[in-house]
Amino acid sequence: MSYLKNWWVTDYADDIFSYFLRKEKTGMTFRCRSPQLGERRRLVDMLRLVGERLQLGNTSVHLAVRLLDLFMDNHRVEVAHLSLVALGCLLLATKFEDRDLNVPHVPELHRLVPHCYPLRDYRAVEAILLEFFSWNLSLVTVAHFVEFLATRVLGRGDLVRGAELVGTASALTPPPDHPSTGPPPPTSGAQALRNALLERLQYFMDLALQDEQFMLHRPSVVACACVLAARSRLGVWPAWPAELSRLTGYSDASLLSCLHSLFR
């Protein structure tokens, strides 16, 4: 999906979002039955660390974790090879989601993780993964939905503890592809809130990524629950406005189960 650059701010963003909603209903079902779920947190932390160090996109890391979850759900992997499988998932996800320049090389991975594997092992595990997924890596993740929802995390008419915000219109305008080199303009109250919402949204995304129970929900539900959680925590009212309900098809009541899991 990397060829859809900044799709979430295009004229056809709503159509792509609707396509993602349909697509997430197809494909493999995660059943949380891997005998090695106890190793999952360590593997996810490793993938997140590598993603941060190599400045990979959220969609690459989330796709890697989703591939790993589905593969582990259907295989018993030797503990000594789990890290290799996880890194193989990251390599494939990055090739699919990121720019070619961002695809990590094996020596880069070896500098970041405590395990070193021969290049032939990476090639072998990539081949096994591709065969298992029938070469179809076009899986929708929480990060794909959040890309869209992040541009709508703050709306006109939103209130914070009953008060209107200053500068809401400018805060709702997406940043240009090539920002000016001059000094940044003063941050309005709305822009500061939007930045805080995006930080909190990232926090809840990371939280959901660490717990395999969130894989039992559809990615769109988790993404919407993360937005609802971020807005609720920062006192934005309504916490789930009618516009987001219309765009996503979810009421706030339908997100409560996932929301409670984020807050526990």
mmCIF file of C-alpha atoms in Angstrom:
data_model
loop_
_atom_site.group_PDB
_atom_site.id
_atom_site.type_symbol
_atom_site.label_atom_id
_atom_site.label_comp_id
_atom_site.label_asym_id
_atom_site.label_seq_id
_atom_site.Cartn_x
_atom_site.Cartn_y
_atom_site.Cartn_z
ATOM 1 C CA MET A 1 0.000 0.000 0.000
ATOM 2 C CA SER A 2 3.056 2.230 -0.039
ATOM 3 C CA TYR A 3 2.153 3.503 -3.507
ATOM 4 C CA LEU A 4 -0.817 5.389 -2.022
ATOM 5 C CA LYS A 5 1.229 8.304 -0.741
ATOM 6 C CA ASN A 6 -0.702 10.440 1.752
ATOM 7 C CA TRP A 7 -3.950 8.832 0.607
ATOM 8 C CA TRP A 8 -5.701 10.029 3.765
ATOM 9 C CA VAL A 9 -5.632 13.688 2.606
ATOM 10 C CA THR A 10 -6.719 13.069 -0.996
ATOM 11 C CA ASP A 11 -10.157 13.559 -2.526
ATOM 12 C CA TYR A 12 -10.705 9.791 -2.527
ATOM 13 C CA ALA A 13 -9.686 9.197 1.094
ATOM 14 C CA ASP A 14 -13.235 8.298 2.170
ATOM 15 C CA ASP A 15 -13.486 5.722 -0.633
ATOM 16 C CA ILE A 16 -10.170 4.104 0.336
ATOM 17 C CA PHE A 17 -11.229 4.035 3.977
ATOM 18 C CA SER A 18 -14.467 2.291 2.978
ATOM 19 C CA TYR A 19 -12.435 -0.203 0.945
ATOM 20 C CA PHE A 20 -10.268 -0.931 3.991
ATOM 21 C CA LEU A 21 -13.415 -1.536 6.059
ATOM 22 C CA ARG A 22 -14.546 -4.146 3.537
ATOM 23 C CA LYS A 23 -11.110 -5.681 3.127
ATOM 24 C CA GLU A 24 -10.501 -6.271 6.840
ATOM 25 C CA LYS A 25 -13.469 -8.660 6.857
ATOM 26 C CA THR A 26 -11.631 -11.032 4.513
ATOM 27 C CA GLY A 27 -8.547 -13.193 4.984
ATOM 28 C CA MET A 28 -7.266 -15.230 7.911
ATOM 29 C CA THR A 29 -8.850 -15.167 11.343
ATOM 30 C CA PHE A 30 -6.635 -14.810 14.405
ATOM 31 C CA ARG A 31 -7.599 -17.354 17.086
ATOM 32 C CA CYS A 32 -5.016 -16.598 19.781
ATOM 33 C CA ARG A 33 -3.940 -20.252 19.851
ATOM 34 C CA SER A 34 -0.161 -20.073 19.449
ATOM 35 C CA PRO A 35 1.657 -22.133 22.105
ATOM 36 C CA GLN A 36 4.337 -19.424 22.149
ATOM 37 C CA LEU A 37 2.220 -16.401 23.029
ATOM 38 C CA GLY A 38 4.437 -15.938 26.070
ATOM 39 C CA GLU A 39 7.219 -14.851 23.697
ATOM 40 C CA ARG A 40 5.057 -12.377 21.809
ATOM 41 C CA ARG A 41 5.675 -9.290 23.964
ATOM 42 C CA ARG A 42 9.443 -9.678 23.581
ATOM 43 C CA LEU A 43 9.140 -10.032 19.808
ATOM 44 C CA VAL A 44 6.818 -7.033 19.469
ATOM 45 C CA ASP A 45 9.148 -4.894 21.591
ATOM 46 C CA MET A 46 12.040 -5.933 19.357
ATOM 47 C CA LEU A 47 10.137 -5.003 16.187
ATOM 48 C CA ARG A 48 9.107 -1.650 17.642
ATOM 49 C CA LEU A 49 12.701 -0.909 18.673
ATOM 50 C CA VAL A 50 14.047 -1.756 15.221
ATOM 51 C CA GLY A 51 11.276 0.308 13.633
ATOM 52 C CA GLU A 52 12.127 3.333 15.781
ATOM 53 C CA ARG A 53 15.883 3.065 15.216
ATOM 54 C CA LEU A 54 15.464 2.714 11.447
ATOM 55 C CA GLN A 55 12.650 5.305 11.317
ATOM 56 C CA LEU A 56 10.199 2.925 9.693
ATOM 57 C CA GLY A 57 6.566 3.894 9.316
ATOM 58 C CA ASN A 58 3.839 2.754 11.696
ATOM 59 C CA THR A 59 2.218 0.729 8.929
ATOM 60 C CA SER A 60 5.409 -1.302 8.397
ATOM 61 C CA VAL A 61 5.718 -2.220 12.074
ATOM 62 C CA HIS A 62 2.004 -2.966 12.463
ATOM 63 C CA LEU A 63 1.972 -5.103 9.326
ATOM 64 C CA ALA A 64 5.041 -6.998 10.570
ATOM 65 C CA VAL A 65 3.313 -7.749 13.883
ATOM 66 C CA ARG A 66 0.129 -8.830 12.116
ATOM 67 C CA LEU A 67 2.075 -11.186 9.844
ATOM 68 C CA LEU A 68 3.900 -12.569 12.871
ATOM 69 C CA ASP A 69 0.671 -13.100 14.828
ATOM 70 C CA LEU A 70 -1.024 -14.966 11.999
ATOM 71 C CA PHE A 71 2.036 -17.093 11.267
ATOM 72 C CA MET A 72 2.582 -18.026 14.928
ATOM 73 C CA ASP A 73 -1.141 -18.748 15.231
ATOM 74 C CA ASN A 74 -0.741 -21.517 12.660
ATOM 75 C CA HIS A 75 2.765 -22.843 13.373
ATOM 76 C CA ARG A 76 4.894 -24.037 16.230
ATOM 77 C CA VAL A 77 8.220 -22.266 15.802
ATOM 78 C CA GLU A 78 11.336 -23.223 17.717
ATOM 79 C CA VAL A 79 12.125 -20.561 20.299
ATOM 80 C CA ALA A 80 15.593 -20.101 18.807
ATOM 81 C CA HIS A 81 14.004 -19.172 15.471
ATOM 82 C CA LEU A 82 11.249 -16.847 16.696
ATOM 83 C CA SER A 83 13.367 -13.712 16.349
ATOM 84 C CA LEU A 84 14.339 -14.752 12.825
ATOM 85 C CA VAL A 85 10.674 -15.168 11.881
ATOM 86 C CA ALA A 86 9.809 -11.788 13.436
ATOM 87 C CA LEU A 87 12.607 -10.030 11.548
ATOM 88 C CA GLY A 88 11.574 -11.810 8.355
ATOM 89 C CA CYS A 89 8.063 -10.408 8.847
ATOM 90 C CA LEU A 90 9.540 -6.932 9.297
ATOM 91 C CA LEU A 91 11.624 -7.201 6.130
ATOM 92 C CA LEU A 92 8.599 -8.248 4.079
ATOM 93 C CA ALA A 93 6.360 -5.609 5.659
ATOM 94 C CA THR A 94 8.901 -2.868 4.986
ATOM 95 C CA LYS A 95 9.315 -3.935 1.365
ATOM 96 C CA PHE A 96 5.545 -3.740 0.999
ATOM 97 C CA GLU A 97 4.813 -0.561 2.971
ATOM 98 C CA ASP A 98 7.899 1.663 2.968
ATOM 99 C CA ARG A 99 10.056 3.278 0.344
ATOM 100 C CA ASP A 100 12.842 1.135 -1.096
ATOM 101 C CA LEU A 101 15.448 3.317 0.619
ATOM 102 C CA ASN A 102 13.927 2.464 4.005
ATOM 103 C CA VAL A 103 14.089 -1.313 3.590
ATOM 104 C CA PRO A 104 16.691 -2.409 6.167
ATOM 105 C CA HIS A 105 19.724 -4.454 5.235
ATOM 106 C CA VAL A 106 20.650 -7.522 7.247
ATOM 107 C CA PRO A 107 23.830 -5.929 8.718
ATOM 108 C CA GLU A 108 21.654 -3.069 10.013
ATOM 109 C CA LEU A 109 19.393 -5.551 11.773
ATOM 110 C CA HIS A 110 22.357 -7.316 13.343
ATOM 111 C CA ARG A 111 23.518 -4.044 14.889
ATOM 112 C CA LEU A 112 20.140 -3.608 16.580
ATOM 113 C CA VAL A 113 19.228 -7.099 17.776
ATOM 114 C CA PRO A 114 21.166 -9.659 19.831
ATOM 115 C CA HIS A 115 20.660 -12.420 17.259
ATOM 116 C CA CYS A 116 22.723 -12.823 14.084
ATOM 117 C CA TYR A 117 21.486 -15.115 11.340
ATOM 118 C CA PRO A 118 23.063 -15.904 7.953
ATOM 119 C CA LEU A 119 21.590 -14.133 4.946
ATOM 120 C CA ARG A 120 20.400 -17.472 3.568
ATOM 121 C CA ASP A 121 18.237 -17.942 6.683
ATOM 122 C CA TYR A 122 16.488 -14.619 6.061
ATOM 123 C CA ARG A 123 15.842 -15.595 2.458
ATOM 124 C CA ALA A 124 14.518 -18.972 3.550
ATOM 125 C CA VAL A 125 12.134 -17.543 6.150
ATOM 126 C CA GLU A 126 10.887 -14.900 3.698
ATOM 127 C CA ALA A 127 10.096 -17.671 1.209
ATOM 128 C CA ILE A 128 8.239 -19.653 3.890
ATOM 129 C CA LEU A 129 6.232 -16.589 4.914
ATOM 130 C CA LEU A 130 5.337 -15.688 1.337
ATOM 131 C CA GLU A 131 4.192 -19.232 0.656
ATOM 132 C CA PHE A 132 2.073 -19.281 3.821
ATOM 133 C CA PHE A 133 0.379 -15.987 2.919
ATOM 134 C CA SER A 134 0.117 -16.986 -0.767
ATOM 135 C CA TRP A 135 2.156 -13.874 -1.611
ATOM 136 C CA ASN A 136 -0.697 -11.686 -0.394
ATOM 137 C CA LEU A 137 0.712 -9.200 2.119
ATOM 138 C CA SER A 138 -2.009 -6.630 1.534
ATOM 139 C CA LEU A 139 -3.400 -6.850 5.057
ATOM 140 C CA VAL A 140 -5.147 -3.920 6.702
ATOM 141 C CA THR A 141 -3.855 -2.953 10.138
ATOM 142 C CA VAL A 142 -4.736 -0.542 12.919
ATOM 143 C CA ALA A 143 -2.069 1.838 11.595
ATOM 144 C CA HIS A 144 -3.760 2.079 8.181
ATOM 145 C CA PHE A 145 -7.011 3.204 9.769
ATOM 146 C CA VAL A 146 -5.248 5.597 12.134
ATOM 147 C CA GLU A 147 -3.572 7.354 9.192
ATOM 148 C CA PHE A 148 -7.050 8.379 8.080
ATOM 149 C CA LEU A 149 -8.524 9.050 11.516
ATOM 150 C CA ALA A 150 -5.537 11.137 12.672
ATOM 151 C CA THR A 151 -6.496 13.868 10.188
ATOM 152 C CA ARG A 152 -9.942 13.951 11.776
ATOM 153 C CA VAL A 153 -8.963 13.575 15.417
ATOM 154 C CA LEU A 154 -10.073 17.171 16.083
ATOM 155 C CA GLY A 155 -13.147 18.696 14.461
ATOM 156 C CA ARG A 156 -14.923 22.011 14.181
ATOM 157 C CA GLY A 157 -17.259 22.504 17.081
ATOM 158 C CA ASP A 158 -15.264 20.313 19.470
ATOM 159 C CA LEU A 159 -15.174 21.576 23.031
ATOM 160 C CA VAL A 160 -12.571 21.050 25.724
ATOM 161 C CA ARG A 161 -14.121 21.029 29.171
ATOM 162 C CA GLY A 162 -16.979 23.078 27.774
ATOM 163 C CA ALA A 163 -14.832 25.782 26.124
ATOM 164 C CA GLU A 164 -14.310 26.456 22.414
ATOM 165 C CA LEU A 165 -10.780 26.420 21.018
ATOM 166 C CA VAL A 166 -8.840 29.214 19.343
ATOM 167 C CA GLY A 167 -7.417 28.487 15.888
ATOM 168 C CA THR A 168 -9.466 25.379 15.133
ATOM 169 C CA ALA A 169 -9.580 26.045 11.386
ATOM 170 C CA SER A 170 -5.789 26.196 11.018
ATOM 171 C CA ALA A 171 -5.353 23.110 13.192
ATOM 172 C CA LEU A 172 -7.614 21.145 10.854
ATOM 173 C CA THR A 173 -5.589 22.068 7.761
ATOM 174 C CA PRO A 174 -3.140 19.272 6.816
ATOM 175 C CA PRO A 175 0.523 20.393 6.777
ATOM 176 C CA PRO A 176 2.013 21.044 3.316
ATOM 177 C CA ASP A 177 4.241 18.449 1.673
ATOM 178 C CA HIS A 178 7.049 21.037 1.547
ATOM 179 C CA PRO A 179 6.818 23.323 4.582
ATOM 180 C CA SER A 180 8.440 26.727 4.451
ATOM 181 C CA THR A 181 11.901 27.228 5.890
ATOM 182 C CA GLY A 182 10.921 30.293 7.918
ATOM 183 C CA PRO A 183 10.224 30.315 11.643
ATOM 184 C CA PRO A 184 7.178 28.263 12.672
ATOM 185 C CA PRO A 185 4.003 30.219 13.412
ATOM 186 C CA PRO A 186 2.799 30.477 17.002
ATOM 187 C CA THR A 187 0.979 27.359 18.173
ATOM 188 C CA SER A 188 -2.732 27.971 18.692
ATOM 189 C CA GLY A 189 -4.756 26.321 21.421
ATOM 190 C CA ALA A 190 -6.354 24.023 18.857
ATOM 191 C CA GLN A 191 -3.012 23.108 17.280
ATOM 192 C CA ALA A 192 -1.500 22.339 20.672
ATOM 193 C CA LEU A 193 -4.480 20.138 21.475
ATOM 194 C CA ARG A 194 -4.233 18.379 18.121
ATOM 195 C CA ASN A 195 -0.556 17.635 18.775
ATOM 196 C CA ALA A 196 -1.432 16.282 22.213
ATOM 197 C CA LEU A 197 -4.197 14.133 20.714
ATOM 198 C CA LEU A 198 -1.802 12.665 18.150
ATOM 199 C CA GLU A 199 0.712 11.837 20.881
ATOM 200 C CA ARG A 200 -1.978 10.158 22.967
ATOM 201 C CA LEU A 201 -3.270 8.347 19.878
ATOM 202 C CA GLN A 202 0.221 6.943 19.259
ATOM 203 C CA TYR A 203 0.393 5.863 22.900
ATOM 204 C CA PHE A 204 -2.840 3.877 22.668
ATOM 205 C CA MET A 205 -1.765 2.371 19.327
ATOM 206 C CA ASP A 206 1.459 1.135 20.939
ATOM 207 C CA LEU A 207 -0.515 -0.209 23.885
ATOM 208 C CA ALA A 208 -2.838 -2.166 21.611
ATOM 209 C CA LEU A 209 0.082 -3.532 19.599
ATOM 210 C CA GLN A 210 1.607 -5.146 22.696
ATOM 211 C CA ASP A 211 -1.461 -7.178 23.698
ATOM 212 C CA GLU A 212 -2.571 -10.033 21.443
ATOM 213 C CA GLN A 213 -6.140 -9.710 22.753
ATOM 214 C CA PHE A 214 -6.595 -6.663 20.522
ATOM 215 C CA MET A 215 -6.008 -8.924 17.518
ATOM 216 C CA LEU A 216 -9.394 -10.464 18.324
ATOM 217 C CA HIS A 217 -11.016 -7.145 17.338
ATOM 218 C CA ARG A 218 -11.124 -5.828 13.799
ATOM 219 C CA PRO A 219 -8.338 -3.299 13.163
ATOM 220 C CA SER A 220 -10.875 -0.551 12.464
ATOM 221 C CA VAL A 221 -12.490 -1.108 15.867
ATOM 222 C CA VAL A 222 -9.125 -0.847 17.633
ATOM 223 C CA ALA A 223 -8.205 2.291 15.669
ATOM 224 C CA CYS A 224 -11.530 3.967 16.474
ATOM 225 C CA ALA A 225 -11.236 2.963 20.130
ATOM 226 C CA CYS A 226 -7.765 4.557 20.221
ATOM 227 C CA VAL A 227 -9.216 7.820 18.888
ATOM 228 C CA LEU A 228 -12.076 7.661 21.380
ATOM 229 C CA ALA A 229 -9.606 6.956 24.201
ATOM 230 C CA ALA A 230 -7.358 9.875 23.207
ATOM 231 C CA ARG A 231 -10.246 12.339 22.990
ATOM 232 C CA SER A 232 -11.732 11.093 26.269
ATOM 233 C CA ARG A 233 -8.451 11.340 28.150
ATOM 234 C CA LEU A 234 -7.912 14.948 27.031
ATOM 235 C CA GLY A 235 -11.468 16.027 27.786
ATOM 236 C CA VAL A 236 -12.586 16.677 24.199
ATOM 237 C CA TRP A 237 -16.368 16.708 23.852
ATOM 238 C CA PRO A 238 -18.152 14.986 22.317
ATOM 239 C CA ALA A 239 -15.713 12.130 22.801
ATOM 240 C CA TRP A 240 -17.099 10.371 19.712
ATOM 241 C CA PRO A 241 -18.755 12.979 17.472
ATOM 242 C CA ALA A 242 -21.472 12.244 14.938
ATOM 243 C CA GLU A 243 -19.082 12.871 12.021
ATOM 244 C CA LEU A 244 -16.698 10.108 13.133
ATOM 245 C CA SER A 245 -19.637 7.800 13.705
ATOM 246 C CA ARG A 246 -20.865 8.524 10.173
ATOM 247 C CA LEU A 247 -17.438 8.023 8.586
ATOM 248 C CA THR A 248 -16.620 4.776 10.380
ATOM 249 C CA GLY A 249 -20.044 3.237 10.884
ATOM 250 C CA TYR A 250 -19.331 2.710 14.592
ATOM 251 C CA SER A 251 -21.269 4.150 17.498
ATOM 252 C CA ASP A 252 -19.474 4.897 20.745
ATOM 253 C CA ALA A 253 -21.363 2.004 22.359
ATOM 254 C CA SER A 254 -19.910 -0.452 19.823
ATOM 255 C CA LEU A 255 -16.381 0.605 20.838
ATOM 256 C CA LEU A 256 -16.797 0.277 24.600
ATOM 257 C CA SER A 257 -15.412 -3.257 24.941
ATOM 258 C CA CYS A 258 -12.189 -2.324 23.161
ATOM 259 C CA LEU A 259 -12.062 1.033 24.958
ATOM 260 C CA HIS A 260 -12.259 -0.629 28.370
ATOM 261 C CA SER A 261 -9.361 -2.902 27.388
ATOM 262 C CA LEU A 262 -7.261 0.167 26.551
ATOM 263 C CA PHE A 263 -8.097 1.774 29.891
ATOM 264 C CA ARG A 264 -7.583 -1.240 32.124
#
